[in-house]
mmCIF file of C-alpha atoms in Angstrom:
data_model
loop_
_atom_site.group_PDB
_atom_site.id
_atom_site.type_symbol
_atom_site.label_atom_id
_atom_site.label_comp_id
_atom_site.label_asym_id
_atom_site.label_seq_id
_atom_site.Cartn_x
_atom_site.Cartn_y
_atom_site.Cartn_z
ATOM 1 C CA UNK A 1 65.956 0.406 -245.927
ATOM 2 C CA UNK A 2 68.945 -1.956 -244.442
ATOM 3 C CA UNK A 3 70.267 1.256 -242.355
ATOM 4 C CA UNK A 4 66.307 1.316 -240.922
ATOM 5 C CA UNK A 5 66.371 -2.140 -240.187
ATOM 6 C CA UNK A 6 69.717 -2.412 -238.795
ATOM 7 C CA UNK A 7 68.398 0.741 -236.235
ATOM 8 C CA UNK A 8 65.235 -1.191 -234.993
ATOM 9 C CA UNK A 9 67.519 -4.341 -234.515
ATOM 10 C CA UNK A 10 69.240 -2.555 -232.068
ATOM 11 C CA UNK A 11 65.924 -2.540 -230.009
ATOM 12 C CA UNK A 12 65.059 -5.749 -230.945
ATOM 13 C CA UNK A 13 68.120 -7.056 -229.033
ATOM 14 C CA UNK A 14 67.036 -4.795 -225.317
ATOM 15 C CA UNK A 15 63.587 -6.518 -225.217
ATOM 16 C CA UNK A 16 63.679 -5.444 -221.629
ATOM 17 C CA UNK A 17 63.578 -1.918 -222.096
ATOM 18 C CA UNK A 18 60.430 -1.610 -223.751
ATOM 19 C CA UNK A 19 59.270 -4.450 -221.934
ATOM 20 C CA UNK A 20 59.674 -2.668 -218.106
ATOM 21 C CA UNK A 21 59.039 1.188 -219.007
ATOM 22 C CA UNK A 22 56.622 1.224 -221.925
ATOM 23 C CA UNK A 23 54.882 -1.469 -220.958
ATOM 24 C CA UNK A 24 55.941 -2.684 -217.018
ATOM 25 C CA UNK A 25 55.271 1.569 -216.564
ATOM 26 C CA UNK A 26 52.059 1.996 -217.970
ATOM 27 C CA UNK A 27 50.418 -0.913 -216.262
ATOM 28 C CA UNK A 28 51.467 0.640 -213.002
ATOM 29 C CA UNK A 29 49.797 3.710 -213.939
ATOM 30 C CA UNK A 30 46.676 2.295 -214.961
ATOM 31 C CA UNK A 31 46.407 0.574 -211.947
ATOM 32 C CA UNK A 32 47.001 4.264 -209.424
ATOM 33 C CA UNK A 33 44.355 5.569 -211.777
ATOM 34 C CA UNK A 34 41.960 2.621 -211.057
ATOM 35 C CA UNK A 35 43.018 1.929 -208.057
ATOM 36 C CA UNK A 36 42.311 6.008 -206.494
ATOM 37 C CA UNK A 37 39.071 6.128 -208.612
ATOM 38 C CA UNK A 38 37.920 2.912 -206.716
ATOM 39 C CA UNK A 39 38.703 4.193 -203.320
ATOM 40 C CA UNK A 40 36.959 8.130 -204.108
ATOM 41 C CA UNK A 41 33.710 5.676 -205.491
ATOM 42 C CA UNK A 42 33.992 3.701 -201.467
ATOM 43 C CA UNK A 43 34.201 7.386 -199.642
ATOM 44 C CA UNK A 44 31.312 8.420 -197.705
ATOM 45 C CA UNK A 45 29.561 11.570 -197.011
ATOM 46 C CA UNK A 46 29.387 11.463 -193.749
ATOM 47 C CA UNK A 47 31.997 12.128 -191.065
ATOM 48 C CA UNK A 48 33.693 10.365 -189.263
ATOM 49 C CA UNK A 49 36.093 11.168 -186.649
ATOM 50 C CA UNK A 50 39.418 9.483 -186.089
ATOM 51 C CA UNK A 51 39.073 5.747 -184.642
ATOM 52 C CA UNK A 52 42.380 5.366 -182.171
ATOM 53 C CA UNK A 53 43.495 3.756 -179.453
ATOM 54 C CA UNK A 54 45.222 5.082 -176.436
ATOM 55 C CA UNK A 55 47.114 4.903 -173.053
ATOM 56 C CA UNK A 56 46.624 6.798 -170.338
ATOM 57 C CA UNK A 57 49.335 6.320 -167.365
ATOM 58 C CA UNK A 58 47.874 8.812 -164.392
ATOM 59 C CA UNK A 59 50.709 9.484 -162.488
ATOM 60 C CA UNK A 60 49.209 12.467 -161.068
ATOM 61 C CA UNK A 61 45.678 11.063 -160.054
ATOM 62 C CA UNK A 62 44.352 14.683 -159.284
ATOM 63 C CA UNK A 63 41.253 15.755 -160.514
ATOM 64 C CA UNK A 64 42.507 17.036 -163.549
ATOM 65 C CA UNK A 65 44.854 14.310 -164.613
ATOM 66 C CA UNK A 66 41.130 12.071 -164.462
ATOM 67 C CA UNK A 67 39.406 14.835 -166.031
ATOM 68 C CA UNK A 68 41.847 14.616 -168.840
ATOM 69 C CA UNK A 69 42.248 10.466 -168.984
ATOM 70 C CA UNK A 70 37.390 10.572 -169.181
ATOM 71 C CA UNK A 71 38.200 13.397 -172.265
ATOM 72 C CA UNK A 72 39.913 11.466 -173.721
ATOM 73 C CA UNK A 73 38.080 8.821 -172.903
ATOM 74 C CA UNK A 74 35.250 9.891 -174.970
ATOM 75 C CA UNK A 75 36.454 10.583 -177.603
ATOM 76 C CA UNK A 76 38.809 6.885 -178.436
ATOM 77 C CA UNK A 77 39.059 3.454 -177.036
ATOM 78 C CA UNK A 78 41.354 3.466 -174.085
ATOM 79 C CA UNK A 79 44.090 0.667 -173.908
ATOM 80 C CA UNK A 80 44.673 -0.775 -170.206
ATOM 81 C CA UNK A 81 49.248 -0.443 -169.887
ATOM 82 C CA UNK A 82 50.945 -0.902 -166.940
ATOM 83 C CA UNK A 83 53.537 1.507 -166.267
ATOM 84 C CA UNK A 84 56.045 0.344 -166.479
ATOM 85 C CA UNK A 85 59.265 0.523 -169.286
ATOM 86 C CA UNK A 86 58.686 -2.832 -170.838
ATOM 87 C CA UNK A 87 54.907 -2.665 -170.884
ATOM 88 C CA UNK A 88 54.893 0.949 -172.053
ATOM 89 C CA UNK A 89 57.057 0.281 -175.128
ATOM 90 C CA UNK A 90 55.841 -3.258 -176.246
ATOM 91 C CA UNK A 91 52.164 -1.243 -176.095
ATOM 92 C CA UNK A 92 53.422 1.326 -178.574
ATOM 93 C CA UNK A 93 55.422 -1.632 -180.929
ATOM 94 C CA UNK A 94 53.640 -4.019 -181.104
ATOM 95 C CA UNK A 95 50.548 -1.298 -181.804
ATOM 96 C CA UNK A 96 47.903 -1.977 -178.923
ATOM 97 C CA UNK A 97 47.824 1.561 -178.791
ATOM 98 C CA UNK A 98 48.267 4.221 -181.130
ATOM 99 C CA UNK A 99 49.608 6.559 -178.620
ATOM 100 C CA UNK A 100 51.009 7.145 -174.843
ATOM 101 C CA UNK A 101 50.281 10.044 -172.964
ATOM 102 C CA UNK A 102 51.807 9.678 -169.723
ATOM 103 C CA UNK A 103 50.561 12.670 -166.949
ATOM 104 C CA UNK A 104 53.350 13.254 -164.785
ATOM 105 C CA UNK A 105 53.305 14.314 -160.877
ATOM 106 C CA UNK A 106 52.182 17.629 -160.420
ATOM 107 C CA UNK A 107 50.951 18.167 -163.367
ATOM 108 C CA UNK A 108 47.301 19.528 -162.158
ATOM 109 C CA UNK A 109 48.687 21.927 -159.310
ATOM 110 C CA UNK A 110 51.699 23.113 -161.533
ATOM 111 C CA UNK A 111 49.594 23.976 -164.822
ATOM 112 C CA UNK A 112 47.467 25.563 -162.823
ATOM 113 C CA UNK A 113 49.991 27.564 -160.928
ATOM 114 C CA UNK A 114 52.003 28.402 -164.458
ATOM 115 C CA UNK A 115 48.719 29.595 -166.330
ATOM 116 C CA UNK A 116 47.806 31.786 -163.256
ATOM 117 C CA UNK A 117 51.601 33.101 -163.242
ATOM 118 C CA UNK A 118 52.015 33.770 -167.604
ATOM 119 C CA UNK A 119 54.608 30.607 -167.897
ATOM 120 C CA UNK A 120 54.673 28.226 -170.192
ATOM 121 C CA UNK A 121 52.208 25.631 -169.080
ATOM 122 C CA UNK A 122 53.123 21.929 -167.950
ATOM 123 C CA UNK A 123 53.183 19.176 -171.041
ATOM 124 C CA UNK A 124 51.558 15.769 -171.049
ATOM 125 C CA UNK A 125 54.573 13.206 -172.063
ATOM 126 C CA UNK A 126 53.587 11.374 -175.297
ATOM 127 C CA UNK A 127 54.566 8.606 -177.708
ATOM 128 C CA UNK A 128 53.615 7.528 -180.674
ATOM 129 C CA UNK A 129 52.684 4.412 -182.218
ATOM 130 C CA UNK A 130 53.081 2.983 -185.213
ATOM 131 C CA UNK A 131 49.995 4.734 -186.846
ATOM 132 C CA UNK A 132 51.728 8.608 -187.168
ATOM 133 C CA UNK A 133 48.591 9.933 -188.532
ATOM 134 C CA UNK A 134 46.049 8.504 -185.188
ATOM 135 C CA UNK A 135 49.180 9.429 -183.011
ATOM 136 C CA UNK A 136 49.213 12.833 -184.035
ATOM 137 C CA UNK A 137 46.002 13.884 -184.171
ATOM 138 C CA UNK A 138 45.209 12.459 -180.413
ATOM 139 C CA UNK A 139 48.749 14.279 -179.447
ATOM 140 C CA UNK A 140 47.128 17.381 -180.609
ATOM 141 C CA UNK A 141 43.848 16.865 -179.126
ATOM 142 C CA UNK A 142 45.768 16.186 -175.784
ATOM 143 C CA UNK A 143 47.664 19.591 -176.321
ATOM 144 C CA UNK A 144 44.291 21.092 -176.406
ATOM 145 C CA UNK A 145 42.749 20.071 -173.375
ATOM 146 C CA UNK A 146 45.959 21.431 -171.117
ATOM 147 C CA UNK A 147 44.994 24.555 -173.145
ATOM 148 C CA UNK A 148 42.145 25.078 -172.364
ATOM 149 C CA UNK A 149 42.861 23.681 -169.098
ATOM 150 C CA UNK A 150 44.874 26.696 -168.253
ATOM 151 C CA UNK A 151 42.863 29.454 -170.285
ATOM 152 C CA UNK A 152 40.004 28.180 -167.101
ATOM 153 C CA UNK A 153 42.698 28.679 -164.321
ATOM 154 C CA UNK A 154 43.535 31.762 -165.962
ATOM 155 C CA UNK A 155 39.931 32.870 -165.954
ATOM 156 C CA UNK A 156 38.533 31.877 -162.578
ATOM 157 C CA UNK A 157 41.670 32.886 -160.303
ATOM 158 C CA UNK A 158 40.015 31.253 -157.238
ATOM 159 C CA UNK A 159 39.242 28.453 -158.784
ATOM 160 C CA UNK A 160 40.172 24.855 -157.109
ATOM 161 C CA UNK A 161 40.940 22.102 -159.291
ATOM 162 C CA UNK A 162 37.672 19.977 -160.071
ATOM 163 C CA UNK A 163 36.136 23.452 -160.800
ATOM 164 C CA UNK A 164 39.388 23.865 -163.464
ATOM 165 C CA UNK A 165 38.569 20.242 -164.317
ATOM 166 C CA UNK A 166 35.272 20.881 -164.144
ATOM 167 C CA UNK A 167 35.400 24.202 -166.970
ATOM 168 C CA UNK A 168 38.326 22.288 -168.785
ATOM 169 C CA UNK A 169 35.787 19.280 -169.809
ATOM 170 C CA UNK A 170 32.747 21.410 -170.720
ATOM 171 C CA UNK A 171 34.918 23.802 -172.900
ATOM 172 C CA UNK A 172 37.048 21.070 -174.142
ATOM 173 C CA UNK A 173 33.559 19.423 -175.132
ATOM 174 C CA UNK A 174 32.184 21.633 -177.258
ATOM 175 C CA UNK A 175 33.061 20.194 -180.841
ATOM 176 C CA UNK A 176 32.590 21.726 -184.477
ATOM 177 C CA UNK A 177 29.353 20.450 -186.381
ATOM 178 C CA UNK A 178 30.913 18.828 -189.786
ATOM 179 C CA UNK A 179 29.705 18.449 -192.862
ATOM 180 C CA UNK A 180 30.846 16.631 -196.100
ATOM 181 C CA UNK A 181 30.457 17.831 -199.594
ATOM 182 C CA UNK A 182 31.917 16.534 -202.453
ATOM 183 C CA UNK A 183 33.190 18.452 -205.303
ATOM 184 C CA UNK A 184 32.513 17.402 -208.881
ATOM 185 C CA UNK A 185 35.698 18.356 -211.080
ATOM 186 C CA UNK A 186 35.713 20.385 -213.798
ATOM 187 C CA UNK A 187 35.551 17.419 -216.274
ATOM 188 C CA UNK A 188 34.040 14.880 -214.362
ATOM 189 C CA UNK A 189 35.441 11.327 -213.340
ATOM 190 C CA UNK A 190 36.405 9.817 -216.633
ATOM 191 C CA UNK A 191 37.585 12.934 -217.631
ATOM 192 C CA UNK A 192 39.963 13.031 -214.658
ATOM 193 C CA UNK A 193 40.761 9.548 -214.828
ATOM 194 C CA UNK A 194 41.955 9.691 -218.670
ATOM 195 C CA UNK A 195 44.234 12.788 -217.633
ATOM 196 C CA UNK A 196 45.763 11.338 -214.207
ATOM 197 C CA UNK A 197 47.358 8.144 -216.787
ATOM 198 C CA UNK A 198 48.411 10.458 -219.261
ATOM 199 C CA UNK A 199 49.594 12.763 -216.884
ATOM 200 C CA UNK A 200 51.918 9.306 -215.217
ATOM 201 C CA UNK A 201 51.825 8.408 -218.740
ATOM 202 C CA UNK A 202 54.919 11.114 -219.629
ATOM 203 C CA UNK A 203 57.092 9.272 -217.019
ATOM 204 C CA UNK A 204 56.980 5.276 -219.140
ATOM 205 C CA UNK A 205 56.886 7.380 -222.669
ATOM 206 C CA UNK A 206 60.168 9.533 -221.233
ATOM 207 C CA UNK A 207 62.135 7.067 -219.865
ATOM 208 C CA UNK A 208 61.466 4.544 -222.156
ATOM 209 C CA UNK A 209 62.163 6.911 -225.615
ATOM 210 C CA UNK A 210 65.366 8.278 -223.877
ATOM 211 C CA UNK A 211 66.688 4.609 -223.184
ATOM 212 C CA UNK A 212 65.720 3.287 -226.823
ATOM 213 C CA UNK A 213 66.168 5.827 -228.950
ATOM 214 C CA UNK A 214 69.001 6.742 -227.284
ATOM 215 C CA UNK A 215 70.721 3.104 -227.946
ATOM 216 C CA UNK A 216 69.843 3.370 -231.329
ATOM 217 C CA UNK A 217 71.985 6.506 -231.822
ATOM 218 C CA UNK A 218 74.907 5.415 -229.792
ATOM 219 C CA UNK A 219 74.864 2.150 -232.143
ATOM 220 C CA UNK A 220 74.934 3.676 -235.233
ATOM 221 C CA UNK A 221 77.581 6.712 -234.133
ATOM 222 C CA UNK A 222 80.463 3.397 -233.360
ATOM 223 C CA UNK A 223 83.145 4.228 -235.262
ATOM 224 C CA UNK A 224 83.108 0.583 -236.636
ATOM 225 C CA UNK A 225 79.073 0.897 -237.275
ATOM 226 C CA UNK A 226 79.476 4.122 -239.711
ATOM 227 C CA UNK A 227 82.974 2.898 -241.301
ATOM 228 C CA UNK A 228 81.076 -0.423 -241.958
ATOM 229 C CA UNK A 229 77.945 1.831 -243.287
ATOM 230 C CA UNK A 230 80.559 4.523 -245.269
ATOM 231 C CA UNK A 231 81.356 1.061 -247.606
ATOM 232 C CA UNK A 232 77.730 0.611 -248.868
ATOM 233 C CA UNK A 233 76.197 2.759 -251.545
ATOM 234 C CA UNK A 234 73.878 4.886 -249.086
ATOM 235 C CA UNK A 235 74.943 8.925 -248.421
ATOM 236 C CA UNK A 236 75.957 9.772 -245.141
ATOM 237 C CA UNK A 237 72.966 11.947 -245.199
ATOM 238 C CA UNK A 238 69.986 8.774 -247.121
ATOM 239 C CA UNK A 239 71.815 6.695 -243.510
ATOM 240 C CA UNK A 240 71.419 9.406 -240.988
ATOM 241 C CA UNK A 241 67.512 10.267 -242.838
ATOM 242 C CA UNK A 242 66.937 6.072 -242.170
ATOM 243 C CA UNK A 243 68.797 6.303 -238.556
ATOM 244 C CA UNK A 244 65.904 9.426 -237.150
ATOM 245 C CA UNK A 245 63.136 7.784 -239.268
ATOM 246 C CA UNK A 246 63.622 4.664 -237.209
ATOM 247 C CA UNK A 247 64.113 6.777 -234.438
ATOM 248 C CA UNK A 248 61.313 7.970 -234.931
ATOM 249 C CA UNK A 249 59.106 5.201 -235.416
ATOM 250 C CA UNK A 250 60.214 3.565 -232.048
ATOM 251 C CA UNK A 251 58.554 7.005 -230.391
ATOM 252 C CA UNK A 252 55.291 6.847 -231.943
ATOM 253 C CA UNK A 253 55.523 3.314 -231.612
ATOM 254 C CA UNK A 254 55.695 3.239 -227.356
ATOM 255 C CA UNK A 255 53.863 6.213 -227.487
ATOM 256 C CA UNK A 256 50.631 4.044 -229.247
ATOM 257 C CA UNK A 257 51.719 1.119 -227.021
ATOM 258 C CA UNK A 258 51.443 3.889 -224.070
ATOM 259 C CA UNK A 259 47.800 4.393 -225.130
ATOM 260 C CA UNK A 260 46.466 1.405 -226.276
ATOM 261 C CA UNK A 261 47.193 0.330 -222.417
ATOM 262 C CA UNK A 262 45.883 3.290 -221.569
ATOM 263 C CA UNK A 263 42.460 3.048 -223.564
ATOM 264 C CA UNK A 264 42.140 -0.690 -222.833
ATOM 265 C CA UNK A 265 42.349 -0.367 -218.654
ATOM 266 C CA UNK A 266 40.868 2.593 -218.708
ATOM 267 C CA UNK A 267 37.956 1.579 -221.876
ATOM 268 C CA UNK A 268 34.779 2.756 -219.477
ATOM 269 C CA UNK A 269 36.019 6.314 -218.779
ATOM 270 C CA UNK A 270 36.912 6.714 -222.940
ATOM 271 C CA UNK A 271 33.771 5.541 -223.855
ATOM 272 C CA UNK A 272 31.556 8.172 -221.796
ATOM 273 C CA UNK A 273 34.015 10.696 -223.633
ATOM 274 C CA UNK A 274 33.297 12.238 -226.859
ATOM 275 C CA UNK A 275 36.257 10.674 -229.890
ATOM 276 C CA UNK A 276 37.107 13.201 -230.771
ATOM 277 C CA UNK A 277 38.227 14.982 -227.272
ATOM 278 C CA UNK A 278 40.209 11.329 -226.731
ATOM 279 C CA UNK A 279 41.695 11.805 -229.947
ATOM 280 C CA UNK A 280 43.198 14.773 -229.324
ATOM 281 C CA UNK A 281 44.546 14.350 -226.188
ATOM 282 C CA UNK A 282 46.470 11.093 -227.158
ATOM 283 C CA UNK A 283 47.743 13.111 -230.271
ATOM 284 C CA UNK A 284 48.806 16.056 -227.570
ATOM 285 C CA UNK A 285 50.550 13.170 -226.190
ATOM 286 C CA UNK A 286 52.312 11.569 -228.941
ATOM 287 C CA UNK A 287 53.929 14.982 -229.884
ATOM 288 C CA UNK A 288 55.336 15.021 -226.366
ATOM 289 C CA UNK A 289 57.353 11.289 -227.177
ATOM 290 C CA UNK A 290 59.605 14.001 -229.448
ATOM 291 C CA UNK A 291 60.630 16.181 -226.403
ATOM 292 C CA UNK A 292 62.150 12.471 -225.367
ATOM 293 C CA UNK A 293 63.202 12.110 -228.640
ATOM 294 C CA UNK A 294 65.327 14.755 -228.243
ATOM 295 C CA UNK A 295 66.279 13.998 -225.421
ATOM 296 C CA UNK A 296 68.223 11.043 -226.577
ATOM 297 C CA UNK A 297 69.530 12.957 -229.746
ATOM 298 C CA UNK A 298 71.182 15.402 -227.591
ATOM 299 C CA UNK A 299 72.593 12.754 -225.472
ATOM 300 C CA UNK A 300 74.144 10.922 -227.331
ATOM 301 C CA UNK A 301 75.482 13.997 -229.557
ATOM 302 C CA UNK A 302 77.712 13.838 -226.588
ATOM 303 C CA UNK A 303 78.940 10.615 -226.395
ATOM 304 C CA UNK A 304 76.723 9.115 -224.014
ATOM 305 C CA UNK A 305 75.988 5.018 -223.270
ATOM 306 C CA UNK A 306 73.772 2.321 -222.303
ATOM 307 C CA UNK A 307 74.219 3.692 -218.761
ATOM 308 C CA UNK A 308 74.533 6.995 -218.679
ATOM 309 C CA UNK A 309 71.593 6.884 -220.567
ATOM 310 C CA UNK A 310 69.589 4.645 -218.379
ATOM 311 C CA UNK A 311 70.222 7.426 -215.270
ATOM 312 C CA UNK A 312 69.128 10.516 -217.754
ATOM 313 C CA UNK A 313 65.938 9.168 -218.408
ATOM 314 C CA UNK A 314 64.637 7.625 -214.805
ATOM 315 C CA UNK A 315 65.999 11.298 -214.223
ATOM 316 C CA UNK A 316 64.479 13.433 -216.538
ATOM 317 C CA UNK A 317 60.980 10.825 -216.104
ATOM 318 C CA UNK A 318 60.380 12.164 -212.395
ATOM 319 C CA UNK A 319 61.239 14.913 -212.765
ATOM 320 C CA UNK A 320 58.856 16.041 -215.873
ATOM 321 C CA UNK A 321 55.987 13.883 -214.706
ATOM 322 C CA UNK A 322 56.366 15.965 -211.463
ATOM 323 C CA UNK A 323 56.554 18.819 -213.222
ATOM 324 C CA UNK A 324 53.724 18.328 -214.384
ATOM 325 C CA UNK A 325 51.523 17.171 -211.827
ATOM 326 C CA UNK A 326 52.037 13.642 -211.845
ATOM 327 C CA UNK A 327 52.423 13.236 -208.789
ATOM 328 C CA UNK A 328 51.725 16.411 -206.653
ATOM 329 C CA UNK A 329 48.752 17.755 -208.066
ATOM 330 C CA UNK A 330 50.559 21.966 -209.063
ATOM 331 C CA UNK A 331 48.006 23.545 -207.015
ATOM 332 C CA UNK A 332 49.292 22.142 -203.544
ATOM 333 C CA UNK A 333 52.783 23.496 -205.033
ATOM 334 C CA UNK A 334 54.656 26.276 -203.722
ATOM 335 C CA UNK A 335 54.572 29.543 -206.324
ATOM 336 C CA UNK A 336 58.265 28.678 -207.305
ATOM 337 C CA UNK A 337 57.719 25.144 -207.844
ATOM 338 C CA UNK A 338 54.451 26.125 -210.104
ATOM 339 C CA UNK A 339 56.117 29.099 -211.977
ATOM 340 C CA UNK A 340 59.075 26.087 -212.756
ATOM 341 C CA UNK A 341 56.205 23.938 -214.079
ATOM 342 C CA UNK A 342 56.318 25.789 -216.737
ATOM 343 C CA UNK A 343 59.627 25.597 -218.671
ATOM 344 C CA UNK A 344 58.666 22.282 -218.382
ATOM 345 C CA UNK A 345 57.071 19.928 -221.596
ATOM 346 C CA UNK A 346 54.847 18.514 -219.477
ATOM 347 C CA UNK A 347 52.862 21.340 -218.265
ATOM 348 C CA UNK A 348 52.371 22.264 -221.815
ATOM 349 C CA UNK A 349 50.899 18.964 -222.546
ATOM 350 C CA UNK A 350 49.040 18.038 -220.039
ATOM 351 C CA UNK A 351 47.168 21.691 -220.370
ATOM 352 C CA UNK A 352 46.426 20.696 -224.013
ATOM 353 C CA UNK A 353 45.170 17.589 -222.808
ATOM 354 C CA UNK A 354 43.417 19.594 -220.327
ATOM 355 C CA UNK A 355 41.856 21.565 -222.611
ATOM 356 C CA UNK A 356 40.016 19.159 -224.655
ATOM 357 C CA UNK A 357 38.990 16.209 -222.027
ATOM 358 C CA UNK A 358 37.467 19.351 -219.613
ATOM 359 C CA UNK A 359 34.953 20.884 -221.610
ATOM 360 C CA UNK A 360 31.858 19.282 -223.735
ATOM 361 C CA UNK A 361 32.497 21.226 -227.167
ATOM 362 C CA UNK A 362 35.285 22.166 -228.526
ATOM 363 C CA UNK A 363 34.772 25.837 -229.430
ATOM 364 C CA UNK A 364 37.615 28.269 -230.997
ATOM 365 C CA UNK A 365 38.904 28.877 -228.155
ATOM 366 C CA UNK A 366 39.470 26.155 -226.675
ATOM 367 C CA UNK A 367 40.522 24.513 -229.578
ATOM 368 C CA UNK A 368 43.199 28.065 -229.703
ATOM 369 C CA UNK A 369 44.721 27.564 -226.004
ATOM 370 C CA UNK A 370 44.687 23.187 -226.940
ATOM 371 C CA UNK A 371 46.856 23.946 -230.313
ATOM 372 C CA UNK A 372 49.175 26.605 -228.599
ATOM 373 C CA UNK A 373 49.712 24.126 -224.960
ATOM 374 C CA UNK A 374 51.081 21.279 -228.784
ATOM 375 C CA UNK A 375 52.671 24.256 -230.309
ATOM 376 C CA UNK A 376 55.228 24.918 -227.350
ATOM 377 C CA UNK A 377 55.239 21.790 -226.593
ATOM 378 C CA UNK A 378 56.721 20.946 -230.028
ATOM 379 C CA UNK A 379 59.389 23.624 -229.838
ATOM 380 C CA UNK A 380 60.745 22.641 -226.494
ATOM 381 C CA UNK A 381 61.755 19.704 -228.642
ATOM 382 C CA UNK A 382 62.741 21.997 -231.674
ATOM 383 C CA UNK A 383 64.736 23.409 -229.528
ATOM 384 C CA UNK A 384 66.640 20.373 -227.705
ATOM 385 C CA UNK A 385 67.235 19.085 -230.975
ATOM 386 C CA UNK A 386 68.946 22.007 -232.439
ATOM 387 C CA UNK A 387 71.572 22.227 -229.448
ATOM 388 C CA UNK A 388 72.028 17.902 -230.246
ATOM 389 C CA UNK A 389 72.260 18.523 -234.162
ATOM 390 C CA UNK A 390 75.102 21.443 -232.748
ATOM 391 C CA UNK A 391 77.061 19.552 -230.166
ATOM 392 C CA UNK A 392 77.299 17.179 -233.114
ATOM 393 C CA UNK A 393 78.385 19.039 -235.702
ATOM 394 C CA UNK A 394 81.170 20.051 -233.213
ATOM 395 C CA UNK A 395 82.340 17.095 -232.815
ATOM 396 C CA UNK A 396 82.941 15.359 -236.003
ATOM 397 C CA UNK A 397 84.580 18.444 -237.176
#
């Protein structure tokens, strides 16, 4: 029991790690879920085009450049900016204009000539402001107008600039009908919120367990500590068992703290789900906690100390949470990344969580998928711990 208490005192001497890695990061995860849910609930079902503010400097003065100014004014708010370098730069830097377009002299004639000769069309010069999305969208619209004007000039070889401008305006005014359809998720808003929190919670559990448990293993493996403990009545196996027991208790405590933060912060979501489903999801999360426990043991088997444990904890937490889909859904990633995610324990943990949260009833097929995913997660922990035991035995020999 004295060895067990001594191991826990090592963690008690570093309260900042538990506070930052376990508590603060878990609170961040809850905040992210609540913020994303609030923004999703405020989304409208009506399509609203981008309301960009653009400035147009017409150095050409042709009917085509005037038609371009008229077209952009119908879509966006036009900002008056003097054709002076300082004024143009000021409009961009201060954000008065999201994008500044400069129609060069001779643009209309050159565009008609290039379109009919099959050459590359001249481009309208543009400068992006601070709002890159609005700037990019307005830039695409400017390029669209130039392409339509070039097509009109090529299709009607005898048309003058005014006729080309009229045809370009008519074609550019054609817009597709847009409707917004909200696609309901398979498990509902509550299930999605809990799943997102547990996905992000893998970062908190991984970083805190690797760092805090690693500190215990590292401290208890120091030569002077081992000599002092060896002078006691406990056998070597009993001391190792006590250290492992303290680390297991610490791992379960970190998982419990992360789960408690999620249950309290997302209590409305949790209350909307069946209690057994939520309990099974949390059990899968506890099973995942054994993976960073094994990683911590493996690191200290190689002799890693506090600085290395901090680096490894953060790197592994970032990689595993990423491959688990916490930052970007796996459906948005390429086939290579999605395939690599199958070699991360977070993928299987999240599969188990989704298996019980996305269904209304726990069928044998659902439970089979759940236990398979949890079992694979535990196999990751066993494999890593086995490597750590092998390394520790070699170093001891």
